[in-house]
Amino acid sequence: MNLTFLRRPSGLQFGGVDVRQLAERAGRTPFFAYDRSAIDARIRELRNLLPAAISLHYSIKANPMPAVVHYLAARVDGFDVASAQEMALALDAGTRPLEIGFAGPGKSHDDLRRAVACGVHVHVESETQLRLVTAIGWDLGVRPNVAIRVNPDFKVTHSGMRMGGGPAPFGVDADQVPALLRELATREVSLAGFHIFWGSQCLHAATVIEAQQHSVELVLRLANGLAEPPRFVNLGGGFGIPYFPGEAPLEVKVVCEAMHGWMSRLREHLPATKPVLEFGRYLVGEAGIYVCRVIDRKVSRDKKFIVTDGGLHHHLAASGNFGQALRRNFPVVIGNRPEEVPSERCHVVGCLCTPLDRLADDIELPEVRIGDLVVVKQAGAYGRSASPLHFLSHPEPIEMLV
Amino acid sequence: MNLTFLRRPSGLQFGGVDVRQLAERAGRTPFFAYDRSAIDARIRELRNLLPAAISLHYSIKANPMPAVVHYLAARVDGFDVASAQEMALALDAGTRPLEIGFAGPGKSHDDLRRAVACGVHVHVESETQLRLVTAIGWDLGVRPNVAIRVNPDFKVTHSGMRMGGGPAPFGVDADQVPALLRELATREVSLAGFHIFWGSQCLHAATVIEAQQHSVELVLRLANGLAEPPRFVNLGGGFGIPYFPGEAPLEVKVVCEAMHGWMSRLREHLPATKPVLEFGRYLVGEAGIYVCRVIDRKVSRDKKFIVTDGGLHHHLAASGNFGQALRRNFPVVIGNRPEEVPSERCHVVGCLCTPLDRLADDIELPEVRIGDLVVVKQAGAYGRSASPLHFLSHPEPIEMLV
């Protein structure tokens, strides 16, 4: 039941619901809301563009809210997990273990034991991990399913966060993989696939295309001479979303069309190998908002400050304090008066006692009033879970899937 | 009972205990340990140097572990809190409400109501807060205790984090205070004091001295003409601790000696006004360590990576991703072999799937082995509570007071 608010201008509609109604549903501010229809639409759009043979995985790390994971379980072909707890979320959502890949440079013995016992694919990232997985398999009396995560030998230049091509703790350097494969052949483990992760948050189509092509060629080289072809090859993700003014969305159609080239190479040489692409931020990032309430406004030395009950403890990335070299504003609107034209220049800050706690610097907004709802867009990924929730011991934000 | 480990070299002693024993006490790694004797020594040292009339407050935000707060409750004269939950911690520790000051630019109605009801000093930072506090007092039938937090009209240049002198959401601009005082005089609230916070993490004695002198002169101006003198004046904190190579400790003795100057000014004009200094990081920051275990080591393209089970999800500041413009290494040692001379150059990373997760870049260490304990020093403040604990859904770190 979506309320229509009488005698008031229309609020921002999110998932078909007025954002003021969402605030009442949450019971308090601040809150994160994720729009299931937007997630669904994004997946359908991707499915339409992707070659049919491609398996579409969700990287739980982008947004581990259980309701989101359950919703996605029915819509994607598998999950990529980065911890035992993420693996548990994927299993709880009914995903088959062989559709789960567990990657991470620092898997503990406990992580590995749980993963081997559950039968998920362990993405082995070092000799140590191979040794431990073998020992655990022996101890449990099972044959572990492993993939090799490769630190690729090519470098892309336009990725938001480059994770391959140079020295890195992730995966096994491409040139060390043949030795690891020889080692692996002597162990009681099943080699199920390769995992090549070259970067993330890339908005440049040509870079994604090039990285995927290089990844496939790398896999063809690595798989050459294997007794059995790998069952899958995970070519990573990398699809970015625009956050800041001037950023254009990734041309996904162009990227997907180019996939037919490397798909045919793969089909020709490794016809039984299923290509997997993993998407995290790209599936959920634009489907989320962070909503906080204006609790004060003040003028200090001719600058206007809008003080909210939110802040960096809930959404560190939006404050600019998480990995960004240069702080830029996430898109921000006044949720209860989204149509009003900007009329004042102000700074929107959080409630914390630190100058780091900024939500929007020097931004044009309609005249902001106490009680207004400040909506930060593009907040569906790496929001709540990537923030220092206990910093200054304020209440945690509510989360809801709309 | 402190164990002596046989047949092994001595480990790092922390709080009189071998760090390997602490790891066994924790039951698992990673963990934070705080040394009560170091906290006690720091306070005794400060008490010896500070003029006797000064009240020494602890800012709970620096480390809100309940055991730490309880330990400090018996050793400081009051607490500064930044949220209703921090206030609850202070009250639970047995602190009298009038020894608690609640500051923060974004106090919610709920925060203010709880604070007024508990009788703590509400540090009013805007007209809105004054209006709300008055209304809440009226509603509850009590007279709220308030202080005015002032955004000072002087600027210091050497503070690590400057929080006054320019436009800011913190406090009321000094030139707006007289109008607020006139307004306040018409309300049923008790003005108990002033709170002037000019910055934090300052290592430069002359800057602290100058800021304190300016703060006192500002208070004398503001208090001039008040019917009753304020009961206290909180002159903020600002005492920093060294984190990085080349940083010298603050010359606290010099700072404390200079206090006699402004103390006599204060005594002369406001003899009934108690000066308060607040310390957070300075009391606990150097009394803490973060300990994680080496779970892998690998070479990637000629660089050595030491992979631990810790990371930025536990200690964001040490990773360099929290407000730092330029990443620098926190001090790091191998806890189980602290005496060994450095013999290899390596990168110490956390367990997370992100290139942001670095604990020490390009550092010289003894040859590191799997199982070694990596100890990050200066980890007693803004560690666990200022980190994104749920990022990638790994287990939380243990905390202990030793």
PDB file of C-alpha atoms in Angstrom, chain A residues 46-230:
ATOM      1  CA  LEU A  46      22.252  -7.252 -18.399  1.00  0.00           C
ATOM      2  CA  ARG A  47      20.789 -10.641 -19.330  1.00  0.00           C
ATOM      3  CA  ASN A  48      19.429  -9.152 -22.529  1.00  0.00           C
ATOM      4  CA  LEU A  49      22.831  -7.837 -23.496  1.00  0.00           C
ATOM      5  CA  LEU A  50      25.107 -10.617 -22.274  1.00  0.00           C
ATOM      6  CA  PRO A  51      25.736 -13.649 -24.476  1.00  0.00           C
ATOM      7  CA  ALA A  52      23.399 -16.371 -23.200  1.00  0.00           C
ATOM      8  CA  ALA A  53      26.222 -18.725 -22.231  1.00  0.00           C
ATOM      9  CA  ILE A  54      27.614 -16.368 -19.609  1.00  0.00           C
ATOM     10  CA  SER A  55      26.984 -17.092 -15.954  1.00  0.00           C
ATOM     11  CA  LEU A  56      26.113 -13.999 -13.973  1.00  0.00           C
ATOM     12  CA  HIS A  57      27.413 -13.960 -10.405  1.00  0.00           C
ATOM     13  CA  TYR A  58      26.736 -11.514  -7.597  1.00  0.00           C
ATOM     14  CA  SER A  59      29.619 -10.439  -5.334  1.00  0.00           C
ATOM     15  CA  ILE A  60      28.008 -10.354  -1.927  1.00  0.00           C
ATOM     16  CA  LYS A  61      30.579  -7.917  -0.569  1.00  0.00           C
ATOM     17  CA  ALA A  62      28.889  -5.069  -2.456  1.00  0.00           C
ATOM     18  CA  ASN A  63      25.783  -5.388  -0.300  1.00  0.00           C
ATOM     19  CA  PRO A  64      25.430  -8.282   2.149  1.00  0.00           C
ATOM     20  CA  MET A  65      21.978  -7.370   3.493  1.00  0.00           C
ATOM     21  CA  PRO A  66      20.317 -10.820   3.802  1.00  0.00           C
ATOM     22  CA  ALA A  67      17.108  -9.687   2.079  1.00  0.00           C
ATOM     23  CA  VAL A  68      19.165  -8.445  -0.877  1.00  0.00           C
ATOM     24  CA  VAL A  69      21.118 -11.682  -1.039  1.00  0.00           C
ATOM     25  CA  HIS A  70      17.915 -13.741  -0.944  1.00  0.00           C
ATOM     26  CA  TYR A  71      16.337 -11.571  -3.617  1.00  0.00           C
ATOM     27  CA  LEU A  72      19.377 -12.000  -5.836  1.00  0.00           C
ATOM     28  CA  ALA A  73      19.628 -15.734  -5.218  1.00  0.00           C
ATOM     29  CA  ALA A  74      16.596 -16.237  -7.455  1.00  0.00           C
ATOM     30  CA  ARG A  75      17.992 -13.994 -10.187  1.00  0.00           C
ATOM     31  CA  VAL A  76      21.697 -14.723 -10.599  1.00  0.00           C
ATOM     32  CA  ASP A  77      23.573 -17.914 -11.434  1.00  0.00           C
ATOM     33  CA  GLY A  78      25.857 -17.891  -8.437  1.00  0.00           C
ATOM     34  CA  PHE A  79      27.608 -15.890  -5.761  1.00  0.00           C
ATOM     35  CA  ASP A  80      31.142 -14.745  -5.168  1.00  0.00           C
ATOM     36  CA  VAL A  81      31.967 -14.564  -1.489  1.00  0.00           C
ATOM     37  CA  ALA A  82      34.901 -13.074   0.382  1.00  0.00           C
ATOM     38  CA  SER A  83      34.474 -14.564   3.847  1.00  0.00           C
ATOM     39  CA  ALA A  84      32.949 -17.539   5.613  1.00  0.00           C
ATOM     40  CA  GLN A  85      30.063 -15.340   6.748  1.00  0.00           C
ATOM     41  CA  GLU A  86      29.320 -14.311   3.174  1.00  0.00           C
ATOM     42  CA  MET A  87      29.439 -17.993   2.232  1.00  0.00           C
ATOM     43  CA  ALA A  88      26.901 -18.709   4.969  1.00  0.00           C
ATOM     44  CA  LEU A  89      24.639 -15.975   3.577  1.00  0.00           C
ATOM     45  CA  ALA A  90      24.833 -17.519   0.112  1.00  0.00           C
ATOM     46  CA  LEU A  91      24.079 -21.003   1.429  1.00  0.00           C
ATOM     47  CA  ASP A  92      21.226 -19.715   3.593  1.00  0.00           C
ATOM     48  CA  ALA A  93      19.751 -18.179   0.463  1.00  0.00           C
ATOM     49  CA  GLY A  94      19.554 -21.659  -1.064  1.00  0.00           C
ATOM     50  CA  THR A  95      22.457 -21.406  -3.481  1.00  0.00           C
ATOM     51  CA  ARG A  96      24.134 -24.662  -4.488  1.00  0.00           C
ATOM     52  CA  PRO A  97      27.735 -24.871  -3.237  1.00  0.00           C
ATOM     53  CA  LEU A  98      29.147 -25.317  -6.739  1.00  0.00           C
ATOM     54  CA  GLU A  99      27.638 -21.975  -7.691  1.00  0.00           C
ATOM     55  CA  ILE A 100      29.621 -20.287  -4.926  1.00  0.00           C
ATOM     56  CA  GLY A 101      33.211 -19.100  -5.339  1.00  0.00           C
ATOM     57  CA  PHE A 102      35.238 -18.077  -2.283  1.00  0.00           C
ATOM     58  CA  ALA A 103      38.051 -15.649  -3.092  1.00  0.00           C
ATOM     59  CA  GLY A 104      40.332 -13.661  -0.813  1.00  0.00           C
ATOM     60  CA  PRO A 105      44.078 -13.245  -0.287  1.00  0.00           C
ATOM     61  CA  GLY A 106      43.869 -13.964   3.443  1.00  0.00           C
ATOM     62  CA  LYS A 107      41.649 -16.978   4.001  1.00  0.00           C
ATOM     63  CA  SER A 108      42.177 -18.378   7.473  1.00  0.00           C
ATOM     64  CA  HIS A 109      42.374 -22.087   8.236  1.00  0.00           C
ATOM     65  CA  ASP A 110      38.884 -21.829   9.703  1.00  0.00           C
ATOM     66  CA  ASP A 111      37.565 -20.143   6.527  1.00  0.00           C
ATOM     67  CA  LEU A 112      39.132 -22.812   4.335  1.00  0.00           C
ATOM     68  CA  ARG A 113      37.849 -25.670   6.451  1.00  0.00           C
ATOM     69  CA  ARG A 114      34.319 -24.335   6.363  1.00  0.00           C
ATOM     70  CA  ALA A 115      34.525 -23.764   2.621  1.00  0.00           C
ATOM     71  CA  VAL A 116      35.927 -27.223   1.858  1.00  0.00           C
ATOM     72  CA  ALA A 117      33.362 -28.839   4.122  1.00  0.00           C
ATOM     73  CA  CYS A 118      30.526 -27.022   2.370  1.00  0.00           C
ATOM     74  CA  GLY A 119      31.818 -27.995  -1.064  1.00  0.00           C
ATOM     75  CA  VAL A 120      32.067 -24.480  -2.455  1.00  0.00           C
ATOM     76  CA  HIS A 121      34.780 -23.532  -4.924  1.00  0.00           C
ATOM     77  CA  VAL A 122      37.804 -22.343  -3.045  1.00  0.00           C
ATOM     78  CA  HIS A 123      39.686 -19.824  -5.146  1.00  0.00           C
ATOM     79  CA  VAL A 124      43.236 -20.720  -4.225  1.00  0.00           C
ATOM     80  CA  GLU A 125      45.462 -17.645  -4.168  1.00  0.00           C
ATOM     81  CA  SER A 126      48.806 -19.075  -3.046  1.00  0.00           C
ATOM     82  CA  GLU A 127      50.815 -22.207  -2.498  1.00  0.00           C
ATOM     83  CA  THR A 128      49.948 -21.966   1.188  1.00  0.00           C
ATOM     84  CA  GLN A 129      46.240 -22.014   0.459  1.00  0.00           C
ATOM     85  CA  LEU A 130      46.679 -25.051  -1.813  1.00  0.00           C
ATOM     86  CA  ARG A 131      48.613 -26.865   0.901  1.00  0.00           C
ATOM     87  CA  LEU A 132      45.990 -26.060   3.547  1.00  0.00           C
ATOM     88  CA  VAL A 133      43.081 -26.998   1.323  1.00  0.00           C
ATOM     89  CA  THR A 134      44.700 -30.333   0.524  1.00  0.00           C
ATOM     90  CA  ALA A 135      45.340 -31.063   4.193  1.00  0.00           C
ATOM     91  CA  ILE A 136      41.804 -30.104   5.148  1.00  0.00           C
ATOM     92  CA  GLY A 137      40.381 -32.285   2.372  1.00  0.00           C
ATOM     93  CA  TRP A 138      42.509 -35.190   3.608  1.00  0.00           C
ATOM     94  CA  ASP A 139      41.412 -34.590   7.175  1.00  0.00           C
ATOM     95  CA  LEU A 140      37.736 -34.383   6.252  1.00  0.00           C
ATOM     96  CA  GLY A 141      37.966 -37.211   3.735  1.00  0.00           C
ATOM     97  CA  VAL A 142      36.635 -35.102   0.872  1.00  0.00           C
ATOM     98  CA  ARG A 143      38.040 -33.863  -2.406  1.00  0.00           C
ATOM     99  CA  PRO A 144      38.125 -30.061  -2.336  1.00  0.00           C
ATOM    100  CA  ASN A 145      36.835 -28.078  -5.299  1.00  0.00           C
ATOM    101  CA  VAL A 146      39.341 -25.426  -6.183  1.00  0.00           C
ATOM    102  CA  ALA A 147      39.866 -22.714  -8.714  1.00  0.00           C
ATOM    103  CA  ILE A 148      43.101 -20.805  -9.167  1.00  0.00           C
ATOM    104  CA  ARG A 149      42.909 -17.089  -8.809  1.00  0.00           C
ATOM    105  CA  VAL A 150      45.391 -15.523 -11.172  1.00  0.00           C
ATOM    106  CA  ASN A 151      47.073 -12.154 -10.790  1.00  0.00           C
ATOM    107  CA  PRO A 152      47.026 -11.311 -14.481  1.00  0.00           C
ATOM    108  CA  ASP A 153      50.104 -10.352 -16.433  1.00  0.00           C
ATOM    109  CA  PHE A 154      48.383  -7.517 -18.228  1.00  0.00           C
ATOM    110  CA  LYS A 155      47.662  -4.115 -16.847  1.00  0.00           C
ATOM    111  CA  VAL A 156      44.655  -1.973 -17.582  1.00  0.00           C
ATOM    112  CA  THR A 157      44.929   1.740 -17.306  1.00  0.00           C
ATOM    113  CA  HIS A 158      41.427   3.143 -16.917  1.00  0.00           C
ATOM    114  CA  SER A 159      40.030   0.994 -14.125  1.00  0.00           C
ATOM    115  CA  GLY A 160      38.815   2.823 -11.019  1.00  0.00           C
ATOM    116  CA  MET A 161      40.598   0.307  -8.839  1.00  0.00           C
ATOM    117  CA  ARG A 162      43.276  -1.723 -10.554  1.00  0.00           C
ATOM    118  CA  MET A 163      43.926  -5.082  -9.012  1.00  0.00           C
ATOM    119  CA  GLY A 164      46.143  -6.869 -11.457  1.00  0.00           C
ATOM    120  CA  GLY A 165      49.157  -6.406 -13.633  1.00  0.00           C
ATOM    121  CA  GLY A 166      51.566  -5.361 -10.955  1.00  0.00           C
ATOM    122  CA  PRO A 167      52.778  -6.893  -7.727  1.00  0.00           C
ATOM    123  CA  ALA A 168      49.731  -7.726  -5.608  1.00  0.00           C
ATOM    124  CA  PRO A 169      48.642  -9.967  -2.762  1.00  0.00           C
ATOM    125  CA  PHE A 170      45.697 -11.162  -4.851  1.00  0.00           C
ATOM    126  CA  GLY A 171      45.923 -14.483  -6.587  1.00  0.00           C
ATOM    127  CA  VAL A 172      48.953 -16.178  -8.061  1.00  0.00           C
ATOM    128  CA  ASP A 173      51.102 -14.316 -10.574  1.00  0.00           C
ATOM    129  CA  ALA A 174      50.285 -15.621 -14.040  1.00  0.00           C
ATOM    130  CA  ASP A 175      53.860 -16.817 -14.577  1.00  0.00           C
ATOM    131  CA  GLN A 176      53.734 -18.855 -11.357  1.00  0.00           C
ATOM    132  CA  VAL A 177      50.514 -20.622 -12.312  1.00  0.00           C
ATOM    133  CA  PRO A 178      52.076 -23.436 -14.412  1.00  0.00           C
ATOM    134  CA  ALA A 179      54.196 -24.511 -11.412  1.00  0.00           C
ATOM    135  CA  LEU A 180      51.152 -24.392  -9.170  1.00  0.00           C
ATOM    136  CA  LEU A 181      49.184 -26.473 -11.685  1.00  0.00           C
ATOM    137  CA  ARG A 182      51.917 -29.146 -11.672  1.00  0.00           C
ATOM    138  CA  GLU A 183      51.811 -29.120  -7.880  1.00  0.00           C
ATOM    139  CA  LEU A 184      48.034 -29.284  -7.897  1.00  0.00           C
ATOM    140  CA  ALA A 185      48.039 -32.293 -10.187  1.00  0.00           C
ATOM    141  CA  THR A 186      49.805 -34.265  -7.447  1.00  0.00           C
ATOM    142  CA  ARG A 187      47.172 -33.364  -4.854  1.00  0.00           C
ATOM    143  CA  GLU A 188      43.764 -34.820  -4.115  1.00  0.00           C
ATOM    144  CA  VAL A 189      41.875 -31.748  -5.218  1.00  0.00           C
ATOM    145  CA  SER A 190      39.654 -31.021  -8.207  1.00  0.00           C
ATOM    146  CA  LEU A 191      40.613 -28.101 -10.375  1.00  0.00           C
ATOM    147  CA  ALA A 192      37.335 -26.549 -11.389  1.00  0.00           C
ATOM    148  CA  GLY A 193      38.373 -23.263 -12.870  1.00  0.00           C
ATOM    149  CA  PHE A 194      40.348 -20.067 -13.098  1.00  0.00           C
ATOM    150  CA  HIS A 195      39.531 -16.709 -11.624  1.00  0.00           C
ATOM    151  CA  ILE A 196      41.027 -13.600 -13.144  1.00  0.00           C
ATOM    152  CA  PHE A 197      40.281 -10.309 -11.481  1.00  0.00           C
ATOM    153  CA  TRP A 198      41.801  -7.289 -13.132  1.00  0.00           C
ATOM    154  CA  GLY A 199      40.011  -4.386 -11.441  1.00  0.00           C
ATOM    155  CA  SER A 200      36.764  -2.783 -10.477  1.00  0.00           C
ATOM    156  CA  GLN A 201      34.626   0.349 -10.822  1.00  0.00           C
ATOM    157  CA  CYS A 202      35.618   0.880 -14.446  1.00  0.00           C
ATOM    158  CA  LEU A 203      33.523   3.238 -16.596  1.00  0.00           C
ATOM    159  CA  HIS A 204      35.595   2.892 -19.751  1.00  0.00           C
ATOM    160  CA  ALA A 205      34.160   0.351 -22.210  1.00  0.00           C
ATOM    161  CA  ALA A 206      37.349  -0.176 -24.191  1.00  0.00           C
ATOM    162  CA  THR A 207      39.220  -0.999 -20.980  1.00  0.00           C
ATOM    163  CA  VAL A 208      36.696  -3.624 -19.909  1.00  0.00           C
ATOM    164  CA  ILE A 209      36.720  -5.140 -23.379  1.00  0.00           C
ATOM    165  CA  GLU A 210      40.506  -5.252 -23.515  1.00  0.00           C
ATOM    166  CA  ALA A 211      40.729  -6.715 -20.005  1.00  0.00           C
ATOM    167  CA  GLN A 212      38.255  -9.459 -20.849  1.00  0.00           C
ATOM    168  CA  GLN A 213      40.053 -10.290 -24.084  1.00  0.00           C
ATOM    169  CA  HIS A 214      43.397 -10.433 -22.300  1.00  0.00           C
ATOM    170  CA  SER A 215      41.848 -12.560 -19.557  1.00  0.00           C
ATOM    171  CA  VAL A 216      40.545 -15.103 -22.037  1.00  0.00           C
ATOM    172  CA  GLU A 217      43.878 -15.314 -23.830  1.00  0.00           C
ATOM    173  CA  LEU A 218      45.564 -15.792 -20.476  1.00  0.00           C
ATOM    174  CA  VAL A 219      43.174 -18.587 -19.580  1.00  0.00           C
ATOM    175  CA  LEU A 220      43.745 -20.277 -22.919  1.00  0.00           C
ATOM    176  CA  ARG A 221      47.506 -20.228 -22.269  1.00  0.00           C
ATOM    177  CA  LEU A 222      47.105 -21.489 -18.694  1.00  0.00           C
ATOM    178  CA  ALA A 223      44.639 -24.228 -19.598  1.00  0.00           C
ATOM    179  CA  ASN A 224      46.803 -25.429 -22.463  1.00  0.00           C
ATOM    180  CA  GLY A 225      47.990 -28.907 -21.629  1.00  0.00           C
ATOM    181  CA  LEU A 226      45.613 -29.527 -18.742  1.00  0.00           C
ATOM    182  CA  ALA A 227      44.342 -33.095 -18.582  1.00  0.00           C
ATOM    183  CA  GLU A 228      40.802 -31.812 -18.205  1.00  0.00           C
ATOM    184  CA  PRO A 229      39.516 -28.416 -19.271  1.00  0.00           C
ATOM    185  CA  PRO A 230      38.364 -26.153 -16.433  1.00  0.00           C
TER     186      PRO A 230
END
